[in-house]
Short mmCIF file of C-alpha atoms in Angstrom, two decimals:
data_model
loop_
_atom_site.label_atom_id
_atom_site.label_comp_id
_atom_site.label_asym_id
_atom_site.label_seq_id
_atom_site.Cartn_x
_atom_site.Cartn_y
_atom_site.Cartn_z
CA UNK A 18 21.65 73.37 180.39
CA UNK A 19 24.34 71.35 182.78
CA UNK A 20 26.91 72.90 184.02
CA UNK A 21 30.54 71.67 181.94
CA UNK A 22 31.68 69.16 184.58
CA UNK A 23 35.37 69.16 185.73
CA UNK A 24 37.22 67.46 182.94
CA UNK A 25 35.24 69.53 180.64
CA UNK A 26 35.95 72.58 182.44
CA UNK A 27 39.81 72.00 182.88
CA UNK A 28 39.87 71.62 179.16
CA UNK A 29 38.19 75.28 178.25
CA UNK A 30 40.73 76.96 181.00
CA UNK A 31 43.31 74.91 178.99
CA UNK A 32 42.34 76.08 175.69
CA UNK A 33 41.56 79.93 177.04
CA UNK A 34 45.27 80.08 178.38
CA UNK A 35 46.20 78.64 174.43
CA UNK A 36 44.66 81.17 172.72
CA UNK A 37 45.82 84.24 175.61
CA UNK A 38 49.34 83.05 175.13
CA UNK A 39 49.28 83.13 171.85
CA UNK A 40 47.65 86.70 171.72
CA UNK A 41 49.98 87.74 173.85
CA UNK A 42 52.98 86.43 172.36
CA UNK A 43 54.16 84.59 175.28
CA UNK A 44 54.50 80.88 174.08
CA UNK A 45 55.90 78.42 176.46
CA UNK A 46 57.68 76.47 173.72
CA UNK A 47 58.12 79.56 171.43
CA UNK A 48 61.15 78.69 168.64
CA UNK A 49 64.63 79.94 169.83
CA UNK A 50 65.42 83.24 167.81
CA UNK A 51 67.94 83.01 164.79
CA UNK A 52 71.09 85.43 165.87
CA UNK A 53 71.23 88.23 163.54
CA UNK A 54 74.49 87.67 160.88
CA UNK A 55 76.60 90.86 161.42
CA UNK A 56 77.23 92.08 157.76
CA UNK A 57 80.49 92.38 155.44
CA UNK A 58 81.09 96.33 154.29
CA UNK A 59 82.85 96.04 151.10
CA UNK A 60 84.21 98.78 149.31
CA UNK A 61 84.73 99.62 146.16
CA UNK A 62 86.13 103.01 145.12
CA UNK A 63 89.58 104.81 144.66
CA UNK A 64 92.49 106.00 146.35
CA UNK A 65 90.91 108.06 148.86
CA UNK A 66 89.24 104.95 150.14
CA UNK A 67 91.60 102.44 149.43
CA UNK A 68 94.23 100.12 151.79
CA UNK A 69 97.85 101.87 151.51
CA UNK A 70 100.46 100.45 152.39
CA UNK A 71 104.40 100.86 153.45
CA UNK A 72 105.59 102.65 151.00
CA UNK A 73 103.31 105.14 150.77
CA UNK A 74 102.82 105.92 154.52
CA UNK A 75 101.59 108.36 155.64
CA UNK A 76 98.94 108.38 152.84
CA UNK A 77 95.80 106.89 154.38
CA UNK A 78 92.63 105.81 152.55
CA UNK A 79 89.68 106.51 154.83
CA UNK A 80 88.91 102.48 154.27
CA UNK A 81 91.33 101.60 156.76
CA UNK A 82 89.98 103.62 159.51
CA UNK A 83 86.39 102.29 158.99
CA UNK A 84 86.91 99.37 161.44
CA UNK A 85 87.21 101.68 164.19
CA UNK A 86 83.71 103.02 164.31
CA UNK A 87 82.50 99.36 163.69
CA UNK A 88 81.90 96.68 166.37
CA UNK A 89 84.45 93.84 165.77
CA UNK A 90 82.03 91.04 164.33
CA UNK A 91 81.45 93.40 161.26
CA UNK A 92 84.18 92.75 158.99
CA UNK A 93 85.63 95.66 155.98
CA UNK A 94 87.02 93.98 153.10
CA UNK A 95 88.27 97.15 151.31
CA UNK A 96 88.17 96.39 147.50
CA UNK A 97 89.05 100.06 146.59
CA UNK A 98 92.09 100.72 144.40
CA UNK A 99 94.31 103.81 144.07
CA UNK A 100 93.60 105.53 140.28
CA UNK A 101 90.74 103.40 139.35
CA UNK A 102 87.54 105.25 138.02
CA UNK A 103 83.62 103.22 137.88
CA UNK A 104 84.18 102.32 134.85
CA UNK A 105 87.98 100.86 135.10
CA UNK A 106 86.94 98.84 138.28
CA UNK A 107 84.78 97.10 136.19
CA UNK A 108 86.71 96.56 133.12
CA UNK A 109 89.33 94.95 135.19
CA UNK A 110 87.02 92.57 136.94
CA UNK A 111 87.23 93.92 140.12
CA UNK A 112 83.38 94.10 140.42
CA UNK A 113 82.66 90.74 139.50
CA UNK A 114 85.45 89.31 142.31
CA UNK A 115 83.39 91.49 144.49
CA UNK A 116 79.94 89.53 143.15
CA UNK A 117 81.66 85.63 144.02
CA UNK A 118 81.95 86.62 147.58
CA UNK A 119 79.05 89.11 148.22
CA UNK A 120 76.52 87.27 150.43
CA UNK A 121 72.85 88.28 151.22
CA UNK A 122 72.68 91.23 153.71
CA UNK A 123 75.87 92.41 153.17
CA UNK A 124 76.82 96.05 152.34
CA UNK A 125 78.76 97.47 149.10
CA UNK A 126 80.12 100.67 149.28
CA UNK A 127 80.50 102.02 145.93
CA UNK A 128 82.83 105.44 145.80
CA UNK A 129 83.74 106.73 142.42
CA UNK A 130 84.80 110.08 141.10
CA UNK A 131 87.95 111.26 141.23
CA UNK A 132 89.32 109.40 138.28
CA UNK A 133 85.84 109.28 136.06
CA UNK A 134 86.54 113.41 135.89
CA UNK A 135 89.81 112.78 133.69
CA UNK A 136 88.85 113.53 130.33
CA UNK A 137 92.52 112.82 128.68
CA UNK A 138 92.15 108.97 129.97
CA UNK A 139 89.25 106.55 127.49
CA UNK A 140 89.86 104.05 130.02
CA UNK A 141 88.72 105.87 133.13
CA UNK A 142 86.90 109.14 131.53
CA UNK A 143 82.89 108.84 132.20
CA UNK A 144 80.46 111.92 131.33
CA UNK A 145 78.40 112.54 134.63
CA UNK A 146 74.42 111.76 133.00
CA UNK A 147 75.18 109.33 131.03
CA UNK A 148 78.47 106.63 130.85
CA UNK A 149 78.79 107.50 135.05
CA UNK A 150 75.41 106.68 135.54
CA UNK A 151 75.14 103.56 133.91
CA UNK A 152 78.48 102.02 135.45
CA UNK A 153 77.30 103.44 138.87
CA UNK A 154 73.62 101.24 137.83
CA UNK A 155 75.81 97.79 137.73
CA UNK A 156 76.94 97.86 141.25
CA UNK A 157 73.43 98.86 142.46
CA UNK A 158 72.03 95.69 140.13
CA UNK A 159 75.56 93.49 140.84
CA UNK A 160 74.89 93.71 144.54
CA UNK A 161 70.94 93.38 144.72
CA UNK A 162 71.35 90.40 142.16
CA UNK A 163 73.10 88.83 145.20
CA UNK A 164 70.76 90.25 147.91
CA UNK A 165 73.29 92.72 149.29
CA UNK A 166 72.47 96.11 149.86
CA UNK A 167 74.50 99.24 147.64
CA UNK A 168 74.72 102.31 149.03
CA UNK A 169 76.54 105.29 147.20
CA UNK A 170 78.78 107.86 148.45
CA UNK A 171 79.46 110.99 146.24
CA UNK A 172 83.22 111.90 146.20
CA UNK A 173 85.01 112.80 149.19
CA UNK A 174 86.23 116.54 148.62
CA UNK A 175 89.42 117.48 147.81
CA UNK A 176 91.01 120.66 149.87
CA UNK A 177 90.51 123.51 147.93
CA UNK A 178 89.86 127.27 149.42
CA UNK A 179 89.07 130.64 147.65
CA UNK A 180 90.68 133.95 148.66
CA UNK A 181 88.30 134.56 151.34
CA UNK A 182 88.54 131.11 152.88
CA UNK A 183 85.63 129.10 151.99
CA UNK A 184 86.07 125.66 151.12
CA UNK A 185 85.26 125.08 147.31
CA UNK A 186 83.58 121.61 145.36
CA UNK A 187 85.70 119.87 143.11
CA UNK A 188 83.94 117.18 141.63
CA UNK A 189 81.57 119.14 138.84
CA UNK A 190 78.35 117.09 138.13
CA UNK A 191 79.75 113.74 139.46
CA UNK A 192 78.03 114.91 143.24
CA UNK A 193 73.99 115.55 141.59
CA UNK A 194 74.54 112.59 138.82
CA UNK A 195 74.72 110.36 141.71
CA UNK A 196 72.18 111.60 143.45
CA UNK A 197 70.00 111.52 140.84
CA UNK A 198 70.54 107.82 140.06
CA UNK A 199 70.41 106.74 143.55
CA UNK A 200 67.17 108.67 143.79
CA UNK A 201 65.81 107.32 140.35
CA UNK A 202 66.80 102.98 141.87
CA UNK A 203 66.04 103.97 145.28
CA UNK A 204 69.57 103.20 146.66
CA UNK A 205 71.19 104.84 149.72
CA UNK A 206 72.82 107.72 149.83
CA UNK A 207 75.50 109.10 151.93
CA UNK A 208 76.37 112.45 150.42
CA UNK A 209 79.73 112.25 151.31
CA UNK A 210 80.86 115.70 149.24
CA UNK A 211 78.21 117.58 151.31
CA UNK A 212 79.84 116.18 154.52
CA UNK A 213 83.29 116.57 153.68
CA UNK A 214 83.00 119.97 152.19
CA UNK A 215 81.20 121.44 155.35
CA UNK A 216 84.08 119.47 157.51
CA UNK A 217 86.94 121.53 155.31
CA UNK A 218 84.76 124.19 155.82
CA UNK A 219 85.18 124.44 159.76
CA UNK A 220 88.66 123.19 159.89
CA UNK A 221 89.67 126.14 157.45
CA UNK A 222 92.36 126.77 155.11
CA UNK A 223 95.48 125.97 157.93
CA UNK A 224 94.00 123.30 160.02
CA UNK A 225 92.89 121.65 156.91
CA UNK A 226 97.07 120.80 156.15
CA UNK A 227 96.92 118.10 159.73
CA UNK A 228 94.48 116.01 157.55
CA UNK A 229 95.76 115.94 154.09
CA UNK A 230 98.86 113.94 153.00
CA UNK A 231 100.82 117.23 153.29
CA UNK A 232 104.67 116.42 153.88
CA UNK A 233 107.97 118.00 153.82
CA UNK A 234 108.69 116.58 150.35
CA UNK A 235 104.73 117.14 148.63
CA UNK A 236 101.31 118.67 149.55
CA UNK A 237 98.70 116.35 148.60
CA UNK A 238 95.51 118.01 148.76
CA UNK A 239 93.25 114.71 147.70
CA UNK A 240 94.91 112.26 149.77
CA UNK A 241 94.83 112.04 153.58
CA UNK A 242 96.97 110.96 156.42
CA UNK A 243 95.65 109.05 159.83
CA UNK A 244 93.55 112.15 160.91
CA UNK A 245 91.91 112.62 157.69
CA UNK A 246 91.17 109.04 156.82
CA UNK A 247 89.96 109.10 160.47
CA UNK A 248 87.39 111.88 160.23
CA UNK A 249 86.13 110.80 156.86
CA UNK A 250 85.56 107.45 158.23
CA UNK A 251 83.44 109.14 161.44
CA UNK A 252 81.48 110.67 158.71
CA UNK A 253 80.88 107.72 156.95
CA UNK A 254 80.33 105.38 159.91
CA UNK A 255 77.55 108.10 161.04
CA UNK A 256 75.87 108.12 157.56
CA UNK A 257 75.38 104.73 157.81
CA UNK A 258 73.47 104.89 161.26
CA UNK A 259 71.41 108.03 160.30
CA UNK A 260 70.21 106.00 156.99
CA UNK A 261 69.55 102.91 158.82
CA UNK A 262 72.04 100.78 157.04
CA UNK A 263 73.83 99.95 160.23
CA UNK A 264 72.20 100.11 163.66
CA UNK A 265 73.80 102.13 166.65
CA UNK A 266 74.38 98.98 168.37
CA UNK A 267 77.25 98.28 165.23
CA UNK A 268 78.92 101.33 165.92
CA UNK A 269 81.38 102.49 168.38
CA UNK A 270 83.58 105.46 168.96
CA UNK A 271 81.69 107.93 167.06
CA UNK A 272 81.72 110.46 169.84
CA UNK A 273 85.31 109.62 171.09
CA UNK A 274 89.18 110.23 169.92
CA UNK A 275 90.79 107.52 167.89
CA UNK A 276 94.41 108.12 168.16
CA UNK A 277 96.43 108.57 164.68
CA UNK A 278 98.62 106.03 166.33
CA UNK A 279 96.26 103.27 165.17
CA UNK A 280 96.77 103.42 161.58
CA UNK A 281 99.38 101.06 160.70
CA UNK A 282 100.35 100.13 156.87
CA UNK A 283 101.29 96.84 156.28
CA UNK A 284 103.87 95.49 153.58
CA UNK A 285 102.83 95.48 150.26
CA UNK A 286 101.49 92.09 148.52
CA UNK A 287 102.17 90.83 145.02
CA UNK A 288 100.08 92.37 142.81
CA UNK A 289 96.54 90.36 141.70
CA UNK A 290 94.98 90.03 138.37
CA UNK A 291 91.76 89.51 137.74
CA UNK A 292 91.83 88.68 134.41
#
């Protein structure tokens, strides 16, 4: 057989260096890489969570210290709302103002609890297996419908301590329903309760007082001030790394102090309706 003369053989070397580039992933002219769209956190959940504002300083809602533990190109638009319950949220549209500007890849934060546990109130009251489940199951479908991701937080806890000192739950069956839902749809989870509870726990019954809205005038043992909202926020912030939601590249300051000093509460606007 002849031997491939020159052109011939510069043409095999050219198509062996082809196919070892591509194998190797090392294209000359490979396509530039799309930058990756830092996501939106929205949240939508009560007063614990929610933006206060001058008039009510120094209540905090752990909302407004998120964007500390977040690199700046990821942006918080805190939907939350003091005394609202799942299902009120929803019956005053605020879900479906959430859905118009919810894009693809974006995260929704859905905290509810506090205000589905009053039973004297139709318009807030849900029962834990059944009404709470099913208006928890409309921001898990809302936000997938728009290809956003859900994730559910049980109930921040309130600061309650027996005689002996150990920090109690609050919330009744509101915790486990959720979990059981976000089991059943495969949504994220960030047991928030769990966290908090343990967090009282170590802090104890006196050092408990710095982060709850306790003043000379009340003593608020649901609400926070800057340190609470602060270390509720850590908590969240590192629940969203350890379940993936959020690389560690998108987080900052989990390890360091953020000074009270940078919670500020800004005037209060007119109020919206949705209806």
């Amino acid at each position: 057989m002849t031997a491939p003369g020159p052109g011939r053989r510069g043409a095999l070397a050219a198509a062996g260096a082809l196919v070892l580039t591509a194998a190797t992933g090392r294209a000359a002219h490979a396509a530039p890489t799309t930058p990756r769209r830092m996501p939106t956190l929205h949240i939508a959940g009560d007063s614990t969570a929610a933006q206060k504002y001058a008039d009510a300083a120094p209540e905090t809602g752990w909302g407004m210290a998120l964007p500390f533990f977040l690199r700046r190109e990821i942006a918080v638009v805190n939907h939350a709302m003091n005394g609202r319950s799942s299902k009120s949220f929803i019956d005053e549209g605020r879900l479906a103002a959430i859905l118009t500007v919810i894009r693809p890849g974006d995260l929704l934060l859905v905290q509810f609890g506090h205000n589905d546990e009053k039973k004297d109130d139709p318009t807030r009251y849900t029962e834990p297996w059944s009404s709470y489940q099913d208006r928890l199951r409309e921001y898990v479908e809302g936000a997938r419908a728009h290809g956003a991701r859900p994730v559910l937080l049980t109930s921040v806890e309130r600061r309650k301590f027996d005689a002996g000192g150990r920090a109690l739950p609050t919330h009744g069956d509101y915790p486990a329903a959720m979990r059981a839902l976000a089991h059943r749809m495969a949504a994220p989870l960030l047991d928030v309760q769990a966290l908090s509870l343990a967090l009282w726990g170590r802090l104890g019954v006196e050092e408990t007082k710095k982060y709850f809205n306790w003043t000379a005038t009340q003593q608020d043992n649901t609400h926070f001030n800057p340190p609470g909202a602060i270390a509720v926020a850590r908590l969240v912030a590192r629940g969203l790394r350890d379940a993936h939601l959020l690389t560690p590249h998108d987080l900052r300051r989990l390890d360091e102090t953020v000074p009270a000093s940078w919670i500020t509460w800004p005037p209060a606007p007119r109020p919206v309706t949705f209806r």
